[in-house]
Each structure stands twice: as C-alpha cells, then as structure tokens.
Amino acid sequence: MYVYLVVFAALWYLVWIKLIYDRHRHTFRKSLEQAMNVSSGRENDGADVRALIVTAHPDDECMFFAPTIIRLAELNARVHLLCLSEGNYYNQGAQRREELLSSCAVLGIPASRVTIIDHKKLPDDPKAEWSVSLVSSTVLNHINEHSINTVLTFDGSGVSGHANHVAIYKAVRHLASTGDLPKDCVLLSLETVGLLRKYLSFLDLPFSWLLPSHFCCVVASKGYKQAKAAMLCHRTQLLWFRYLYITFSRYMFINTFQMIPQGPKNLKIY
C-alpha cells in the first residue's frame, strides 16, 4: 500500500513539474518584459533586450547561467558575456579562453560578444580580494559601450561561495549606488539556494516557481542537453565531480534572479 502511495505521489509531482514548465514557457516573454522594463509587440521576440552576463571564470557561464543564456538567445535578445579572468589558477589560461569561446558558441553567444579580461589585479584565485572599484568600472564601461539594459551576475553568496563571484556582486551593488548607470539598466543577481535544493536537478522547479523571485528561467531536456554540451567544451575542468554537477545541479535547468536595488548607499570602496 505504501509503495503505491509513494509511486502515486512521485507521478503527481512529475505531472506538477510538467504543468509548471508549460506555464513558464508560455509566460516567459511577459516575465522578461516585466523584469527588464522592456516591451515588444512581436511574439517570441526579445530584440529590445541587451543583456550582459558578468562572470568570474571560464565555465561559470554554463555551470550557473546556461538556462538564462539559452532562453534569452531563443528570444533573439543580444546577449553579451563579460568574463573577468582567464581562469589561469593552474596556468591553463590560454586553453580555458578557447574553451570559453566554444562554450559560448554552443549556448548562442557569438565570439564578437564575448569579452575576457586578463588583468593582474583580477587573478583567478579564491584567496584574492578583487578591487570593487576596478570591477565596477570595468562593468560600467561594458554597459556603456554596448548600450546594455540588463546585467545578470552572482548574488552575495556567489552560488558556490567563491570569493571572485562574491566580489562581482559587491562591485555591481556598488555600481547600483553611484547613479552612473543608464536609467533603463536593470541589475539582477542569480539566487543562491541551499545544498539540498542545489542538487535536486529539475525537481527543484516547484520550489523555484512558488518562492518569490523577480525573474525565472527554465529549460527542458533540449535546453539541458545544450547546457551539458557547453559544459563539455571545458575539457580542462571535467574532473569526476563535474559530471555529478552536470547530472544533479538545478542550475543546469533553472535560474532564479533577485533585483539589485538602485539608489544611494554608503559603501566602502577598496
């Protein structure tokens, strides 16, 4: 009897997930317009969106932001990637640069919209403290150069807790307080979830749907295969635990974002 109840509950949960995904698929464009303060009269068109994904290392784009990049690319949004290091921690910077370009091509970002920073003050090092002023000025220059109206990056926990991820959030949060951003520019931070939810894979969808967020991106099996293919471009990073991550991480299927508020704040600049 208990076995039948468990099977019934599991089937019901999977059906619920399917219903939520179908609803998300049909409301994604409207959600995009609301989150990013843009509008388009053309169905399935996000041409008014000029999005900038800001990451710390090659492979961040597919490990953490793949669902967002894929969905935006599907809507013809102009997606740019700004990667603030070559990922040279193990002296593999040149190879990782090429891996990043290959990964972005799989996700739908052409090489002309990929910028990789190689700066001695922005090393790939979890012990390094990146300069808030340097990172924020680099991001601002990119926003102005490409008329970006949406910036998406890590939140204050950096998803994995990596110090370089957190430094980007601090820099973007500082930028939000300066008044230097274009008036139509929206800042969104990728939500960090607890360990259990992080490795629930697509089963986390009901939680992501029901809990409050400003923007949510979800992909189905086709999008997951695309995200996986992008991750497999990073051959230098394919250790055994990466395969577990690819299989179980909800970030391969789901991204939820919170708005970074803009306005004057008293922040220390280093």
JSON list of C-alpha atoms in Angstrom, two decimals, residues 38-145:
[
{"chain": "A", "resi": 38, "resn": "VAL", "atom": "CA", "xyz": [11.21, 46.38, -21.96]},
{"chain": "A", "resi": 39, "resn": "SER", "atom": "CA", "xyz": [8.30, 45.67, -24.23]},
{"chain": "A", "resi": 40, "resn": "SER", "atom": "CA", "xyz": [7.88, 44.14, -27.65]},
{"chain": "A", "resi": 41, "resn": "GLY", "atom": "CA", "xyz": [4.81, 43.78, -29.77]},
{"chain": "A", "resi": 42, "resn": "ARG", "atom": "CA", "xyz": [6.31, 40.81, -31.60]},
{"chain": "A", "resi": 43, "resn": "GLU", "atom": "CA", "xyz": [5.60, 37.33, -30.31]},
{"chain": "A", "resi": 44, "resn": "ASN", "atom": "CA", "xyz": [8.63, 35.44, -29.01]},
{"chain": "A", "resi": 45, "resn": "ASP", "atom": "CA", "xyz": [10.89, 38.42, -29.64]},
{"chain": "A", "resi": 46, "resn": "GLY", "atom": "CA", "xyz": [13.34, 39.84, -27.12]},
{"chain": "A", "resi": 47, "resn": "ALA", "atom": "CA", "xyz": [15.22, 42.07, -29.53]},
{"chain": "A", "resi": 48, "resn": "ASP", "atom": "CA", "xyz": [14.87, 45.03, -27.15]},
{"chain": "A", "resi": 49, "resn": "VAL", "atom": "CA", "xyz": [16.88, 43.17, -24.53]},
{"chain": "A", "resi": 50, "resn": "ARG", "atom": "CA", "xyz": [20.61, 43.83, -24.48]},
{"chain": "A", "resi": 51, "resn": "ALA", "atom": "CA", "xyz": [21.83, 41.58, -21.69]},
{"chain": "A", "resi": 52, "resn": "LEU", "atom": "CA", "xyz": [25.25, 41.35, -20.10]},
{"chain": "A", "resi": 53, "resn": "ILE", "atom": "CA", "xyz": [26.22, 38.22, -18.18]},
{"chain": "A", "resi": 54, "resn": "VAL", "atom": "CA", "xyz": [29.11, 39.03, -15.82]},
{"chain": "A", "resi": 55, "resn": "THR", "atom": "CA", "xyz": [31.15, 36.03, -14.65]},
{"chain": "A", "resi": 56, "resn": "ALA", "atom": "CA", "xyz": [34.47, 35.44, -12.91]},
{"chain": "A", "resi": 57, "resn": "HIS", "atom": "CA", "xyz": [35.88, 32.41, -14.72]},
{"chain": "A", "resi": 58, "resn": "PRO", "atom": "CA", "xyz": [35.51, 30.38, -17.91]},
{"chain": "A", "resi": 59, "resn": "ASP", "atom": "CA", "xyz": [32.84, 27.70, -17.24]},
{"chain": "A", "resi": 60, "resn": "ASP", "atom": "CA", "xyz": [30.74, 29.99, -14.97]},
{"chain": "A", "resi": 61, "resn": "GLU", "atom": "CA", "xyz": [28.57, 30.80, -17.97]},
{"chain": "A", "resi": 62, "resn": "CYS", "atom": "CA", "xyz": [27.42, 27.19, -18.42]},
{"chain": "A", "resi": 63, "resn": "MET", "atom": "CA", "xyz": [27.66, 25.94, -14.84]},
{"chain": "A", "resi": 64, "resn": "PHE", "atom": "CA", "xyz": [25.45, 28.69, -13.47]},
{"chain": "A", "resi": 65, "resn": "PHE", "atom": "CA", "xyz": [23.83, 30.83, -16.20]},
{"chain": "A", "resi": 66, "resn": "ALA", "atom": "CA", "xyz": [23.10, 28.39, -19.04]},
{"chain": "A", "resi": 67, "resn": "PRO", "atom": "CA", "xyz": [19.27, 28.37, -18.70]},
{"chain": "A", "resi": 68, "resn": "THR", "atom": "CA", "xyz": [19.19, 32.17, -18.85]},
{"chain": "A", "resi": 69, "resn": "ILE", "atom": "CA", "xyz": [21.53, 32.46, -21.82]},
{"chain": "A", "resi": 70, "resn": "ILE", "atom": "CA", "xyz": [19.66, 29.77, -23.74]},
{"chain": "A", "resi": 71, "resn": "ARG", "atom": "CA", "xyz": [16.21, 31.28, -23.13]},
{"chain": "A", "resi": 72, "resn": "LEU", "atom": "CA", "xyz": [17.36, 34.81, -23.98]},
{"chain": "A", "resi": 73, "resn": "ALA", "atom": "CA", "xyz": [19.06, 33.59, -27.17]},
{"chain": "A", "resi": 74, "resn": "GLU", "atom": "CA", "xyz": [15.83, 31.82, -28.16]},
{"chain": "A", "resi": 75, "resn": "LEU", "atom": "CA", "xyz": [14.04, 35.17, -27.99]},
{"chain": "A", "resi": 76, "resn": "ASN", "atom": "CA", "xyz": [16.67, 36.88, -30.17]},
{"chain": "A", "resi": 77, "resn": "ALA", "atom": "CA", "xyz": [17.99, 39.00, -27.32]},
{"chain": "A", "resi": 78, "resn": "ARG", "atom": "CA", "xyz": [21.51, 40.37, -27.73]},
{"chain": "A", "resi": 79, "resn": "VAL", "atom": "CA", "xyz": [23.45, 38.53, -25.06]},
{"chain": "A", "resi": 80, "resn": "HIS", "atom": "CA", "xyz": [26.97, 39.63, -24.15]},
{"chain": "A", "resi": 81, "resn": "LEU", "atom": "CA", "xyz": [29.37, 37.88, -21.79]},
{"chain": "A", "resi": 82, "resn": "LEU", "atom": "CA", "xyz": [32.00, 39.63, -19.70]},
{"chain": "A", "resi": 83, "resn": "CYS", "atom": "CA", "xyz": [34.37, 37.16, -18.04]},
{"chain": "A", "resi": 84, "resn": "LEU", "atom": "CA", "xyz": [36.69, 38.90, -15.60]},
{"chain": "A", "resi": 85, "resn": "SER", "atom": "CA", "xyz": [39.55, 36.39, -15.68]},
{"chain": "A", "resi": 86, "resn": "GLU", "atom": "CA", "xyz": [41.08, 33.77, -17.95]},
{"chain": "A", "resi": 87, "resn": "GLY", "atom": "CA", "xyz": [40.83, 31.13, -15.24]},
{"chain": "A", "resi": 88, "resn": "ASN", "atom": "CA", "xyz": [44.59, 30.88, -15.01]},
{"chain": "A", "resi": 89, "resn": "TYR", "atom": "CA", "xyz": [44.81, 29.40, -11.50]},
{"chain": "A", "resi": 90, "resn": "TYR", "atom": "CA", "xyz": [46.53, 26.26, -12.84]},
{"chain": "A", "resi": 91, "resn": "ASN", "atom": "CA", "xyz": [48.32, 28.11, -15.66]},
{"chain": "A", "resi": 92, "resn": "GLN", "atom": "CA", "xyz": [45.75, 26.99, -18.24]},
{"chain": "A", "resi": 93, "resn": "GLY", "atom": "CA", "xyz": [44.53, 30.46, -19.17]},
{"chain": "A", "resi": 94, "resn": "ALA", "atom": "CA", "xyz": [45.11, 30.22, -22.94]},
{"chain": "A", "resi": 95, "resn": "GLN", "atom": "CA", "xyz": [43.33, 26.88, -23.20]},
{"chain": "A", "resi": 96, "resn": "ARG", "atom": "CA", "xyz": [40.46, 27.98, -20.98]},
{"chain": "A", "resi": 97, "resn": "ARG", "atom": "CA", "xyz": [39.97, 31.07, -23.11]},
{"chain": "A", "resi": 98, "resn": "GLU", "atom": "CA", "xyz": [39.37, 28.86, -26.16]},
{"chain": "A", "resi": 99, "resn": "GLU", "atom": "CA", "xyz": [37.09, 26.58, -24.15]},
{"chain": "A", "resi": 100, "resn": "LEU", "atom": "CA", "xyz": [35.01, 29.58, -23.12]},
{"chain": "A", "resi": 101, "resn": "LEU", "atom": "CA", "xyz": [34.56, 30.74, -26.71]},
{"chain": "A", "resi": 102, "resn": "SER", "atom": "CA", "xyz": [33.49, 27.23, -27.73]},
{"chain": "A", "resi": 103, "resn": "SER", "atom": "CA", "xyz": [31.04, 27.01, -24.82]},
{"chain": "A", "resi": 104, "resn": "CYS", "atom": "CA", "xyz": [29.52, 30.39, -25.67]},
{"chain": "A", "resi": 105, "resn": "ALA", "atom": "CA", "xyz": [29.07, 29.33, -29.30]},
{"chain": "A", "resi": 106, "resn": "VAL", "atom": "CA", "xyz": [27.08, 26.31, -28.11]},
{"chain": "A", "resi": 107, "resn": "LEU", "atom": "CA", "xyz": [24.93, 28.49, -25.84]},
{"chain": "A", "resi": 108, "resn": "GLY", "atom": "CA", "xyz": [24.25, 31.01, -28.59]},
{"chain": "A", "resi": 109, "resn": "ILE", "atom": "CA", "xyz": [26.70, 33.84, -27.85]},
{"chain": "A", "resi": 110, "resn": "PRO", "atom": "CA", "xyz": [28.97, 34.69, -30.81]},
{"chain": "A", "resi": 111, "resn": "ALA", "atom": "CA", "xyz": [32.65, 35.35, -30.15]},
{"chain": "A", "resi": 112, "resn": "SER", "atom": "CA", "xyz": [32.14, 39.03, -31.06]},
{"chain": "A", "resi": 113, "resn": "ARG", "atom": "CA", "xyz": [30.03, 39.43, -27.91]},
{"chain": "A", "resi": 114, "resn": "VAL", "atom": "CA", "xyz": [32.45, 37.68, -25.56]},
{"chain": "A", "resi": 115, "resn": "THR", "atom": "CA", "xyz": [35.00, 39.75, -23.62]},
{"chain": "A", "resi": 116, "resn": "ILE", "atom": "CA", "xyz": [37.64, 38.06, -21.48]},
{"chain": "A", "resi": 117, "resn": "ILE", "atom": "CA", "xyz": [39.64, 40.21, -19.08]},
{"chain": "A", "resi": 118, "resn": "ASP", "atom": "CA", "xyz": [43.25, 39.35, -18.24]},
{"chain": "A", "resi": 119, "resn": "HIS", "atom": "CA", "xyz": [44.28, 41.79, -15.51]},
{"chain": "A", "resi": 120, "resn": "LYS", "atom": "CA", "xyz": [46.95, 41.21, -12.89]},
{"chain": "A", "resi": 121, "resn": "LYS", "atom": "CA", "xyz": [44.67, 42.67, -10.21]},
{"chain": "A", "resi": 122, "resn": "LEU", "atom": "CA", "xyz": [41.88, 40.23, -11.12]},
{"chain": "A", "resi": 123, "resn": "PRO", "atom": "CA", "xyz": [43.53, 36.82, -10.73]},
{"chain": "A", "resi": 124, "resn": "ASP", "atom": "CA", "xyz": [41.63, 33.55, -10.68]},
{"chain": "A", "resi": 125, "resn": "ASP", "atom": "CA", "xyz": [42.26, 32.92, -7.02]},
{"chain": "A", "resi": 126, "resn": "PRO", "atom": "CA", "xyz": [39.74, 32.23, -4.23]},
{"chain": "A", "resi": 127, "resn": "LYS", "atom": "CA", "xyz": [42.11, 33.95, -1.80]},
{"chain": "A", "resi": 128, "resn": "ALA", "atom": "CA", "xyz": [42.47, 37.12, -3.85]},
{"chain": "A", "resi": 129, "resn": "GLU", "atom": "CA", "xyz": [40.42, 40.19, -2.97]},
{"chain": "A", "resi": 130, "resn": "TRP", "atom": "CA", "xyz": [39.30, 41.82, -6.17]},
{"chain": "A", "resi": 131, "resn": "SER", "atom": "CA", "xyz": [39.04, 45.60, -6.23]},
{"chain": "A", "resi": 132, "resn": "VAL", "atom": "CA", "xyz": [35.43, 46.80, -6.13]},
{"chain": "A", "resi": 133, "resn": "SER", "atom": "CA", "xyz": [36.30, 49.99, -7.97]},
{"chain": "A", "resi": 134, "resn": "LEU", "atom": "CA", "xyz": [38.20, 48.14, -10.73]},
{"chain": "A", "resi": 135, "resn": "VAL", "atom": "CA", "xyz": [35.45, 45.59, -11.30]},
{"chain": "A", "resi": 136, "resn": "SER", "atom": "CA", "xyz": [32.65, 48.16, -11.19]},
{"chain": "A", "resi": 137, "resn": "SER", "atom": "CA", "xyz": [34.42, 50.47, -13.66]},
{"chain": "A", "resi": 138, "resn": "THR", "atom": "CA", "xyz": [35.07, 47.53, -16.00]},
{"chain": "A", "resi": 139, "resn": "VAL", "atom": "CA", "xyz": [31.40, 46.52, -15.90]},
{"chain": "A", "resi": 140, "resn": "LEU", "atom": "CA", "xyz": [30.22, 50.12, -16.36]},
{"chain": "A", "resi": 141, "resn": "ASN", "atom": "CA", "xyz": [32.46, 50.63, -19.39]},
{"chain": "A", "resi": 142, "resn": "HIS", "atom": "CA", "xyz": [30.98, 47.49, -20.94]},
{"chain": "A", "resi": 143, "resn": "ILE", "atom": "CA", "xyz": [27.44, 48.64, -20.20]},
{"chain": "A", "resi": 144, "resn": "ASN", "atom": "CA", "xyz": [28.03, 51.99, -21.87]},
{"chain": "A", "resi": 145, "resn": "GLU", "atom": "CA", "xyz": [29.96, 50.56, -24.82]}
]
